[in-house]
CSV table of C-alpha atoms in Angstrom, one decimal:
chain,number,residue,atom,x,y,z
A,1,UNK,CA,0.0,0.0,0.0
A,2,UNK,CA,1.3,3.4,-1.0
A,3,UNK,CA,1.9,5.8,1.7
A,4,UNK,CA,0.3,8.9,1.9
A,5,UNK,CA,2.0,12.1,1.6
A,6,UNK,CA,2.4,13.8,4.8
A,7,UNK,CA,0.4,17.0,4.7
A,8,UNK,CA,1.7,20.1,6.1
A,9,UNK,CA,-0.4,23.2,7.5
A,10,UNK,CA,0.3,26.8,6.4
A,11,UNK,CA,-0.7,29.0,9.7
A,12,UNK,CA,-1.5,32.7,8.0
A,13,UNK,CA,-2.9,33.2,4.7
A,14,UNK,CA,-1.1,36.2,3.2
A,15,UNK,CA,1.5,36.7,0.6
A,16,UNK,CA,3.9,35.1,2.2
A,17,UNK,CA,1.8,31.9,3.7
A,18,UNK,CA,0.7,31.6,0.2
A,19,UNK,CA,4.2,31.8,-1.3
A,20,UNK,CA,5.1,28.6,0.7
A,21,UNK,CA,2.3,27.0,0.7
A,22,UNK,CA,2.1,27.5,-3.7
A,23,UNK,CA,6.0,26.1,-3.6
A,24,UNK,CA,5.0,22.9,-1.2
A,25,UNK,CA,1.8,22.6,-4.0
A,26,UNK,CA,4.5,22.5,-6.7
A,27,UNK,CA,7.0,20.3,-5.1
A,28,UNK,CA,4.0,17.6,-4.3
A,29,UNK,CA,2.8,18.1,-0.8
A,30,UNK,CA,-0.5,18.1,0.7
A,31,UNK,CA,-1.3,21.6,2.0
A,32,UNK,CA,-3.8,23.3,4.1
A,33,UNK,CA,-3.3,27.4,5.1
A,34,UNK,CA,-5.7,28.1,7.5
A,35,UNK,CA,-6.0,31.8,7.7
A,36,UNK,CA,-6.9,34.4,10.3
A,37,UNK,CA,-9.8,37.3,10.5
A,38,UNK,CA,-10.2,40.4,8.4
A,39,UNK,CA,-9.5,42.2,11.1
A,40,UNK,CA,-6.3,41.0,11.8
A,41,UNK,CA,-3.1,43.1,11.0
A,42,UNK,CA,-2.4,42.0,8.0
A,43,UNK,CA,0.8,43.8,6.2
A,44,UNK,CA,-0.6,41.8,2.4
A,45,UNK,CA,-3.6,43.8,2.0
A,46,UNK,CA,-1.2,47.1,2.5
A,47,UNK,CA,1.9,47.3,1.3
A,48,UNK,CA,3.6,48.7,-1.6
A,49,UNK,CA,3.8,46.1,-4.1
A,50,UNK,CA,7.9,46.5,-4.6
A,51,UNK,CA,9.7,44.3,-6.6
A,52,UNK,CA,13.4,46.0,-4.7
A,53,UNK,CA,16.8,45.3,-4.6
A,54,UNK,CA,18.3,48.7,-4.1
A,55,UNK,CA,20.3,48.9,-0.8
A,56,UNK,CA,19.0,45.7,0.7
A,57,UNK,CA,21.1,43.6,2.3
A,58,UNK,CA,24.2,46.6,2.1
A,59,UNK,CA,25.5,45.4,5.5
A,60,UNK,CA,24.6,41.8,5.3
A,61,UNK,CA,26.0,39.6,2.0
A,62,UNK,CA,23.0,36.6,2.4
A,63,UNK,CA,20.4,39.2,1.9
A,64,UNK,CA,21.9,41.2,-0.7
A,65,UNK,CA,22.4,37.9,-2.5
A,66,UNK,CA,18.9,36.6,-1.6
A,67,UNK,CA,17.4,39.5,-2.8
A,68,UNK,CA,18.9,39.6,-6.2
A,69,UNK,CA,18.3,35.9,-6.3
A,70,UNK,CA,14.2,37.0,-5.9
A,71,UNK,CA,14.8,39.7,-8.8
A,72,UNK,CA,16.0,37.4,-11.1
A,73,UNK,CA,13.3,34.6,-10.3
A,74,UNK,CA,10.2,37.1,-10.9
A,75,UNK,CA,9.6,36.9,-14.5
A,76,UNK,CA,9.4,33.5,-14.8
A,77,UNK,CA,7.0,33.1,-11.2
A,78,UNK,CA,4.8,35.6,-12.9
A,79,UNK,CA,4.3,33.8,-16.1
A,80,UNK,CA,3.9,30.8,-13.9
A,81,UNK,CA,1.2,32.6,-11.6
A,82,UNK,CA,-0.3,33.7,-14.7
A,83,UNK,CA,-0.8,29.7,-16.0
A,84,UNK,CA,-2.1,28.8,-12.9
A,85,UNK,CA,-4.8,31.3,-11.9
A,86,UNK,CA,-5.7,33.4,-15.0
A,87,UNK,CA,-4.5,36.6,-13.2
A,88,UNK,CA,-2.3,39.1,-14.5
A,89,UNK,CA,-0.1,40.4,-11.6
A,90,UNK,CA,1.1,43.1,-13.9
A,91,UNK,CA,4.6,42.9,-13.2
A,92,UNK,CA,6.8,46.0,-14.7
A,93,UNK,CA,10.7,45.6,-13.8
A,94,UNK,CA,12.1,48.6,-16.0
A,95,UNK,CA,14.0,50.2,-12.8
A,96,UNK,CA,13.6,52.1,-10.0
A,97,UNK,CA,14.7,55.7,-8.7
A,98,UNK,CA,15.5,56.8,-5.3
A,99,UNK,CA,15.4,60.1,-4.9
A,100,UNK,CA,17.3,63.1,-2.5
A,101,UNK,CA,16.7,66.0,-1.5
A,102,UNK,CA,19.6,66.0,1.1
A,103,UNK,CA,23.3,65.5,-0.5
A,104,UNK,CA,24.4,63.8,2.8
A,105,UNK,CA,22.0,61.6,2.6
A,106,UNK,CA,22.2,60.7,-1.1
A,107,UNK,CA,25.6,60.3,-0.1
A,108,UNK,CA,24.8,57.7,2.5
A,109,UNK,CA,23.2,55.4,0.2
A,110,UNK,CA,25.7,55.8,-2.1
A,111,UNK,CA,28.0,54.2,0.3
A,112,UNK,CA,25.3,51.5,0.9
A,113,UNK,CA,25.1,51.0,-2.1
A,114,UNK,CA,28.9,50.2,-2.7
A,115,UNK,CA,28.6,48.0,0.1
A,116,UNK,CA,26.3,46.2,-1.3
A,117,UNK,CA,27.8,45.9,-4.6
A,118,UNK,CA,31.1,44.2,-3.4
A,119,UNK,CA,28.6,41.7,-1.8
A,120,UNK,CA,26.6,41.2,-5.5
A,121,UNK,CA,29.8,41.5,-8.1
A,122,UNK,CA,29.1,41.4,-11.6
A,123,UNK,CA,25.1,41.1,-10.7
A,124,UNK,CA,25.4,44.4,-9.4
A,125,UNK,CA,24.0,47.3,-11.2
A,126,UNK,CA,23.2,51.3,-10.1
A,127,UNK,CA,24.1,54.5,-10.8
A,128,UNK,CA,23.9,57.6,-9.2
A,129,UNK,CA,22.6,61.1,-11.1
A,130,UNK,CA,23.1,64.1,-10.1
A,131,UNK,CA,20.3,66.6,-10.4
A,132,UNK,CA,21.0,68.3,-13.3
A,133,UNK,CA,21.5,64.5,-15.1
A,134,UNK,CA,18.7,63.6,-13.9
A,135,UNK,CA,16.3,66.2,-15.2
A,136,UNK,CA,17.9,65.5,-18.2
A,137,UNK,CA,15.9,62.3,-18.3
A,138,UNK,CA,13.2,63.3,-16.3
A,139,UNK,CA,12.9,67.5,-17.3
A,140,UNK,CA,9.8,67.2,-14.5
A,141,UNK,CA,11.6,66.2,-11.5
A,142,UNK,CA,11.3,69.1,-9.4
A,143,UNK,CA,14.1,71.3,-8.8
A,144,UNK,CA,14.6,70.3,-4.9
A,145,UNK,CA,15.9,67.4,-5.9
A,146,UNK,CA,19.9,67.1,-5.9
A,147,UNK,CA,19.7,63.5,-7.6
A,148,UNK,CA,18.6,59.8,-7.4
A,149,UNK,CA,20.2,56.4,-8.2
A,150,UNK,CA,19.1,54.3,-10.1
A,151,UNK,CA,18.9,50.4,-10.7
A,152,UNK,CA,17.2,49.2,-13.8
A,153,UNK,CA,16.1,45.3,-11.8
A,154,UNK,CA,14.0,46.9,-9.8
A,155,UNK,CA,10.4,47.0,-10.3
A,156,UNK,CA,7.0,46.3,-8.8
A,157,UNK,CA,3.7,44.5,-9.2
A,158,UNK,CA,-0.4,45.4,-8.2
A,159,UNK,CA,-0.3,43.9,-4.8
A,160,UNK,CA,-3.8,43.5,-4.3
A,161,UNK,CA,-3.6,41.3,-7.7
A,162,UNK,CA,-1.1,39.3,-6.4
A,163,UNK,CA,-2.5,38.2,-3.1
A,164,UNK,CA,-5.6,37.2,-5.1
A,165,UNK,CA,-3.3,35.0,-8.0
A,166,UNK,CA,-1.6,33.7,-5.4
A,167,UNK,CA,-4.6,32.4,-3.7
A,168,UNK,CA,-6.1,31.1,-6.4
A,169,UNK,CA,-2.9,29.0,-7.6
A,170,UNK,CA,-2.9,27.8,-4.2
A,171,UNK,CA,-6.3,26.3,-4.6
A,172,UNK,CA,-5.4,25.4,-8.3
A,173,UNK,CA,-3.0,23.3,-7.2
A,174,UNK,CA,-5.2,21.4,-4.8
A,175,UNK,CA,-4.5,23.4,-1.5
A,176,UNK,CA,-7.0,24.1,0.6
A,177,UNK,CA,-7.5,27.6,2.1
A,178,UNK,CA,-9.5,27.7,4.8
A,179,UNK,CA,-10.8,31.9,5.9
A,180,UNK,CA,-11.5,33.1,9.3
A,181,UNK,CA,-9.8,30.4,10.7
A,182,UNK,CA,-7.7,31.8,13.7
A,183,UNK,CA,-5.2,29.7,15.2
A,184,UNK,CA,-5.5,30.5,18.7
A,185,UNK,CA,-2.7,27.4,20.1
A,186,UNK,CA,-0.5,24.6,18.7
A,187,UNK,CA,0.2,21.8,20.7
A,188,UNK,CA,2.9,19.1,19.4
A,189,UNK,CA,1.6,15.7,19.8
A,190,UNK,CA,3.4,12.8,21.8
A,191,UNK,CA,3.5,10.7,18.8
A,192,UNK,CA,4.4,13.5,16.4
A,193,UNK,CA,2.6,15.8,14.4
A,194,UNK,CA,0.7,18.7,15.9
A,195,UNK,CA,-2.7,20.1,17.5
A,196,UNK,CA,-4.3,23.2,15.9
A,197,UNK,CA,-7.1,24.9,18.4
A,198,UNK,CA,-8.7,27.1,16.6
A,199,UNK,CA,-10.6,30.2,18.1
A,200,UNK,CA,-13.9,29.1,16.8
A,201,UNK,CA,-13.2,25.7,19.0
A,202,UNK,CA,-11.9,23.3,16.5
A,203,UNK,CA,-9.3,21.4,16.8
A,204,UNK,CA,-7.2,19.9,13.8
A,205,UNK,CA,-4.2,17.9,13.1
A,206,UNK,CA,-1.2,17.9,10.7
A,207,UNK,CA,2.0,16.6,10.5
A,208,UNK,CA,4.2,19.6,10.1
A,209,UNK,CA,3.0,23.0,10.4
A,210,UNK,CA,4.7,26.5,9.2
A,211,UNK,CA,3.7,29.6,10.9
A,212,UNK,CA,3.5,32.7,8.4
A,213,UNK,CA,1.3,34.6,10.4
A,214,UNK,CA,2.9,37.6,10.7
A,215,UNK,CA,3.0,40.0,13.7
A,216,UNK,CA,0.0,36.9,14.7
A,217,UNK,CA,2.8,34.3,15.0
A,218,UNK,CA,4.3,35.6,18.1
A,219,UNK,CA,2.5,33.2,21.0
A,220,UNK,CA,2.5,30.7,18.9
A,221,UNK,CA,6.0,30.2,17.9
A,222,UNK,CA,7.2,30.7,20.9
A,223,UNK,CA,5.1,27.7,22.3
A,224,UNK,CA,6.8,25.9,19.7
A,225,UNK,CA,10.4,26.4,20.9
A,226,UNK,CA,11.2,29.7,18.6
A,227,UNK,CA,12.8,32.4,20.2
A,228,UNK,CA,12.5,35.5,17.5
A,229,UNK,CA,10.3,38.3,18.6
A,230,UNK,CA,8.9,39.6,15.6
A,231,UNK,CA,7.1,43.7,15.9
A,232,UNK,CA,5.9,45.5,13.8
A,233,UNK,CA,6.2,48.9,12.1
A,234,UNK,CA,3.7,51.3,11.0
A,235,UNK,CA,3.5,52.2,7.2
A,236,UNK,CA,1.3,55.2,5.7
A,237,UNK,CA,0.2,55.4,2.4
A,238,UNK,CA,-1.4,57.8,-0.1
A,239,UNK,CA,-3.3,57.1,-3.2
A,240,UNK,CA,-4.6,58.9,-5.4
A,241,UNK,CA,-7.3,59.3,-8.4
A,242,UNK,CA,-6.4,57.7,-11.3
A,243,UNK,CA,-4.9,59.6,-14.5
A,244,UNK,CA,-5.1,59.4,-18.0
A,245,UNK,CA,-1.7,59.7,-18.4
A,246,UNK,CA,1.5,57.5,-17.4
A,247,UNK,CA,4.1,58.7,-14.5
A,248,UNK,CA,7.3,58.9,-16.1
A,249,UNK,CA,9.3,56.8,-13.3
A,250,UNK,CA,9.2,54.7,-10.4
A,251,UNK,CA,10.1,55.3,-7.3
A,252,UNK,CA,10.2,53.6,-3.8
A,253,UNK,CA,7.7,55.9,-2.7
A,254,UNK,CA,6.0,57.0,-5.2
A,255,UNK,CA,4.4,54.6,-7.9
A,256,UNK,CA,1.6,54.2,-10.2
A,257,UNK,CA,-0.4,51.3,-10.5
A,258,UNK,CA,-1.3,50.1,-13.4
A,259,UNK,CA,-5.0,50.9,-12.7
A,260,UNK,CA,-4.3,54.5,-13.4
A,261,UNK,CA,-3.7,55.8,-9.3
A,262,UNK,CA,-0.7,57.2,-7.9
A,263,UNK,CA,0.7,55.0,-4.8
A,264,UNK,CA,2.4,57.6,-2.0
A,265,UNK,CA,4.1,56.2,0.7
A,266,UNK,CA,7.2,55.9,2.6
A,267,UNK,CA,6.6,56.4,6.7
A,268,UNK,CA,8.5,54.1,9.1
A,269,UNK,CA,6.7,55.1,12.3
A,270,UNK,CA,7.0,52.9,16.0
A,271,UNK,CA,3.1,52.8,17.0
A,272,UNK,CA,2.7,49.3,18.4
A,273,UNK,CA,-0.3,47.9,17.2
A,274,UNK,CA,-2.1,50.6,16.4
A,275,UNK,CA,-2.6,51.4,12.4
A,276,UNK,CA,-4.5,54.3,11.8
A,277,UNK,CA,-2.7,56.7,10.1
A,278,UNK,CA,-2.0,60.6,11.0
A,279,UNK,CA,-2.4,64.0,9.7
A,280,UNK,CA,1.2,65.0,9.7
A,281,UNK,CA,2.2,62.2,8.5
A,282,UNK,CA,-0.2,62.2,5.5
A,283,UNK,CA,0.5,65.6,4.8
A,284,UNK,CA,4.4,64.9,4.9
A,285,UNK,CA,3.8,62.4,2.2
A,286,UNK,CA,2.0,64.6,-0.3
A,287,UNK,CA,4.4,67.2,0.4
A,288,UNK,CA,7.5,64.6,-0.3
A,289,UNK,CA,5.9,63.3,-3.8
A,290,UNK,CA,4.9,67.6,-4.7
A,291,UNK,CA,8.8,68.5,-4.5
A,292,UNK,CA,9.6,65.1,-6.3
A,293,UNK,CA,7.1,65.3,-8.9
A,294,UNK,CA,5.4,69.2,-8.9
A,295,UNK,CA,2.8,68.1,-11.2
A,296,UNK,CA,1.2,65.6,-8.6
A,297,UNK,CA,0.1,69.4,-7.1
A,298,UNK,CA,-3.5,69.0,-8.5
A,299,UNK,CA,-4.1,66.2,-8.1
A,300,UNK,CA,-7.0,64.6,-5.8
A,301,UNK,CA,-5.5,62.3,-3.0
A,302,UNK,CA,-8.7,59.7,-2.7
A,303,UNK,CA,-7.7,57.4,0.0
A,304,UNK,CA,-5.0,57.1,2.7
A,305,UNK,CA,-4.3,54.2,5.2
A,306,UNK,CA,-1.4,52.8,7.6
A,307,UNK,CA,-0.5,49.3,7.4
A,308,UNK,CA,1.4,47.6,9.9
A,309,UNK,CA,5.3,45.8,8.5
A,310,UNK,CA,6.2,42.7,10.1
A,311,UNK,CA,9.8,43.6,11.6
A,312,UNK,CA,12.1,41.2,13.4
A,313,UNK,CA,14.7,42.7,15.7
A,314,UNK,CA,17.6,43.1,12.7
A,315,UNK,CA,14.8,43.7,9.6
A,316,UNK,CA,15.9,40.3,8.0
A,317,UNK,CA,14.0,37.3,7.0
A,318,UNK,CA,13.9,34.7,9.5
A,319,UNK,CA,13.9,30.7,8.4
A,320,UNK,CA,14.1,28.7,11.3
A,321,UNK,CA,13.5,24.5,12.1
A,322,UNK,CA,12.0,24.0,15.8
A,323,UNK,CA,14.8,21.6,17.4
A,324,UNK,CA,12.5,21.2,20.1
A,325,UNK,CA,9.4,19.9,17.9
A,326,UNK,CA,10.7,18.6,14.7
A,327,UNK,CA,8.4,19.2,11.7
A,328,UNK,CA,7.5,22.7,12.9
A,329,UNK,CA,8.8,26.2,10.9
A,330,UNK,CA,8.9,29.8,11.3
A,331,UNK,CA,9.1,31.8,8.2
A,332,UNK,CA,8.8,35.7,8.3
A,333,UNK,CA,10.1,38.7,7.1
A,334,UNK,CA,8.4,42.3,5.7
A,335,UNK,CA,9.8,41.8,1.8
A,336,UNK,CA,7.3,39.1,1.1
A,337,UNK,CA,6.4,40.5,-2.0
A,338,UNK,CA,10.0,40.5,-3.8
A,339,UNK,CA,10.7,37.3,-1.6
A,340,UNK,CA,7.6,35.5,-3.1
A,341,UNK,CA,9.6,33.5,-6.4
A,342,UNK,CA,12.0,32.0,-3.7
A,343,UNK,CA,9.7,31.5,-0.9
A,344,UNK,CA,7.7,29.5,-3.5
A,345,UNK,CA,10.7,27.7,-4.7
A,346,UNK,CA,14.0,27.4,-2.8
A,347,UNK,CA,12.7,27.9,0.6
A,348,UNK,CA,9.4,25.0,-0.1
A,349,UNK,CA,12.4,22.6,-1.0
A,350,UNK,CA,14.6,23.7,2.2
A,351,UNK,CA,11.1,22.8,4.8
A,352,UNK,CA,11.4,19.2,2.7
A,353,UNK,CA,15.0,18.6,3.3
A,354,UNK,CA,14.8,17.3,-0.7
A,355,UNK,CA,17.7,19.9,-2.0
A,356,UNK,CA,20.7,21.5,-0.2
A,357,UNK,CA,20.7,25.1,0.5
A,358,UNK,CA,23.0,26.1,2.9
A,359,UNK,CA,22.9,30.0,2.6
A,360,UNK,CA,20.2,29.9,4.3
A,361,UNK,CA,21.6,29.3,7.7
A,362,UNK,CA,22.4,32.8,7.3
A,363,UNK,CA,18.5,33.5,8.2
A,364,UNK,CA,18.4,31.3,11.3
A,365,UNK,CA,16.8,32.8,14.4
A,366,UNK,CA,20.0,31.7,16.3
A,367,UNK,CA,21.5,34.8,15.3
A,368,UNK,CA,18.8,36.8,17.6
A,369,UNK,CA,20.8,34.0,21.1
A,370,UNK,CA,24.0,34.9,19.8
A,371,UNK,CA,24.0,38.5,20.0
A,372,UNK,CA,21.0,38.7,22.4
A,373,UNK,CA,18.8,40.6,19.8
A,374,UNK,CA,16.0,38.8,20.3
């Protein structure tokens, strides 16, 4: 008699749950996400849909190198999105601009940027304009601006899209996803495997379970030996109405979907829990994307909203194996969007244990005992 695949629950049902759970579907498991409430903080229905390598990983070679690594892999996991939900994530990766208004700090990330580029080698690729070079390619930059660099892998998608194509290849593939399904406690089993109480009362089993439940994973990975304390950071956005014609660039704060509106954001604010967003803050934006972009003067601002990023205590991903209760995994980190290609790839093969991968040890939560971080 055949034995039947093990199946393995996915504990939060945004990008980055989703992600895995879409690479375990690809690689042959039997997966079940069950995910939380609406009214859970949930960093997927408000971020920024980056597809970002510049300055990532400057002062930290496995990120750097797992980044680009995510850049190269998103054409091809958009195409394969694409085949397997009918959904058009509308991935553009023509480059990205970050721009100054401040020489020091342009000069900063210049050195960052360096940094990072002895990490990358020949996959490296920026430049930095001045502001007179860069009007020259963009004559409507406004005249605040002493300059910007550039990177032409960078790029970003309609987050909104995405979350919904990857749920639906989830489910194409045979996973089940399973709304409103808060998992309140996980209890590993004497025998092996695991116990997931839900808050509605319900109890279920699975062999191996991977929490990706955000700034919700907390309790619950710490009941299951982890020791990284994950917090989170507040985000504030801007959009606006949507324009007849095209913006000229993209930024990391300012972009334009491909609906037509104009994305603002770019806060990175310490408010605990709470997401609502603020009047100086939102009027800081606006006043950020007028001296970038003048013509954005006139035009309506429609919506605004704070989101909260999932932030463990040195910014970068965490991968970690339970050594107290085999089969269970912690997987977070706040770039899930320009993570997703290798979260559903690379890291699906490394919770199987079916192909080597060592750099990520580099993302093991033992780095948090070591320097007491966590």
């Amino acid at each position: 008699m055949q034995q039947r695949t093990p199946e393995i629950t996915i504990v939060g049902g945004g990008i980055v749950g989703l992600s895995v759970a879409l690479g375990l579907l690809l690689a042959g498991s039997r997966v079940r996400v069950l995910d939380g409430a609406d009214s859970d903080a949930r960093a997927s229905q408000g971020n920024f849909g980056l597809v970002w390598g510049q300055g990532k990983g400057w002062n930290f070679a496995p990120y750097a190198n797992w980044t680009m690594d995510a850049l190269d892999a998103w054409p091809s996991f958009a195409q394969k999105l694409q085949e397997l939900s009918g959904i058009n994530v509308a991935l553009v990766q023509s480059g990205g601009y970050e721009f100054f208004t401040d020489p020091t700090e342009m000069e900063c990330f210049k050195a960052e940027l360096d940094q990072q580029a002895g990490y990358l080698g020949r996959r490296a690729s920026y430049e930095m304009l001045n502001g007179d070079d860069l009007r020259s390619q963009l004559p409507d930059v406004g005249a605040k601006v002493v300059g910007a660099s550039f990177s032409p892998r960078d790029g970003h998608v309609n987050p909104l899209r995405f979350l919904r194509a990857l749920r639906c290849a989830v489910q194409a593939m045979g996973g089940r996803v399973t709304m409103g399904a808060t998992v309140a406690a996980i209890t590993p089993q004497p025998g092996g495997g695991f116990a997931l109480a839900r808050a509605d009362g319900e109890v279920t089993h699975t062999e191996q379970v991977v929490l990706c439940a955000g700034l919700g994973a907390t309790t619950l990975a710490r009941n299951l030996g982890f020791i990284t304390q994950v917090k989170p950071q507040l985000g504030e956005l801007l959009i606006t109405e949507k324009l007849g014609s095209r913006l000229p660039f993209l930024s990391s704060t300012i972009r334009q979907v491909d609906e037509g509106g104009v994305q603002i954001g770019g806060t990175k604010a310490d408010a605990g829990f709470d997401d609502h967003e603020s009047l100086a803050a939102i009027a800081g934006l606006a006043r950020h994307a007028v001296t970038v972009f003048p013509a954005l003067a006139d035009v309506r601002v429609i919506r605004a909203w704070g989101a909260l990023r999932v932030m463990s205590p040195d910014g970068y991903p965490v991968y970690a194996k339970s050594a107290a209760h085999p089969g269970a995994f912690l997987v977070t980190c706040h770039s899930g969007v320009t993570l997703a290609p290798l979260h559903a790839s690379v890291l699906a093969h490394w919770i199987l244990n079916t192909s080597p991968t060592p750099d990520l040890e580099a993302f093991d939560e033992c780095r948090f005992a070591l320097s007491h971080a966590a």
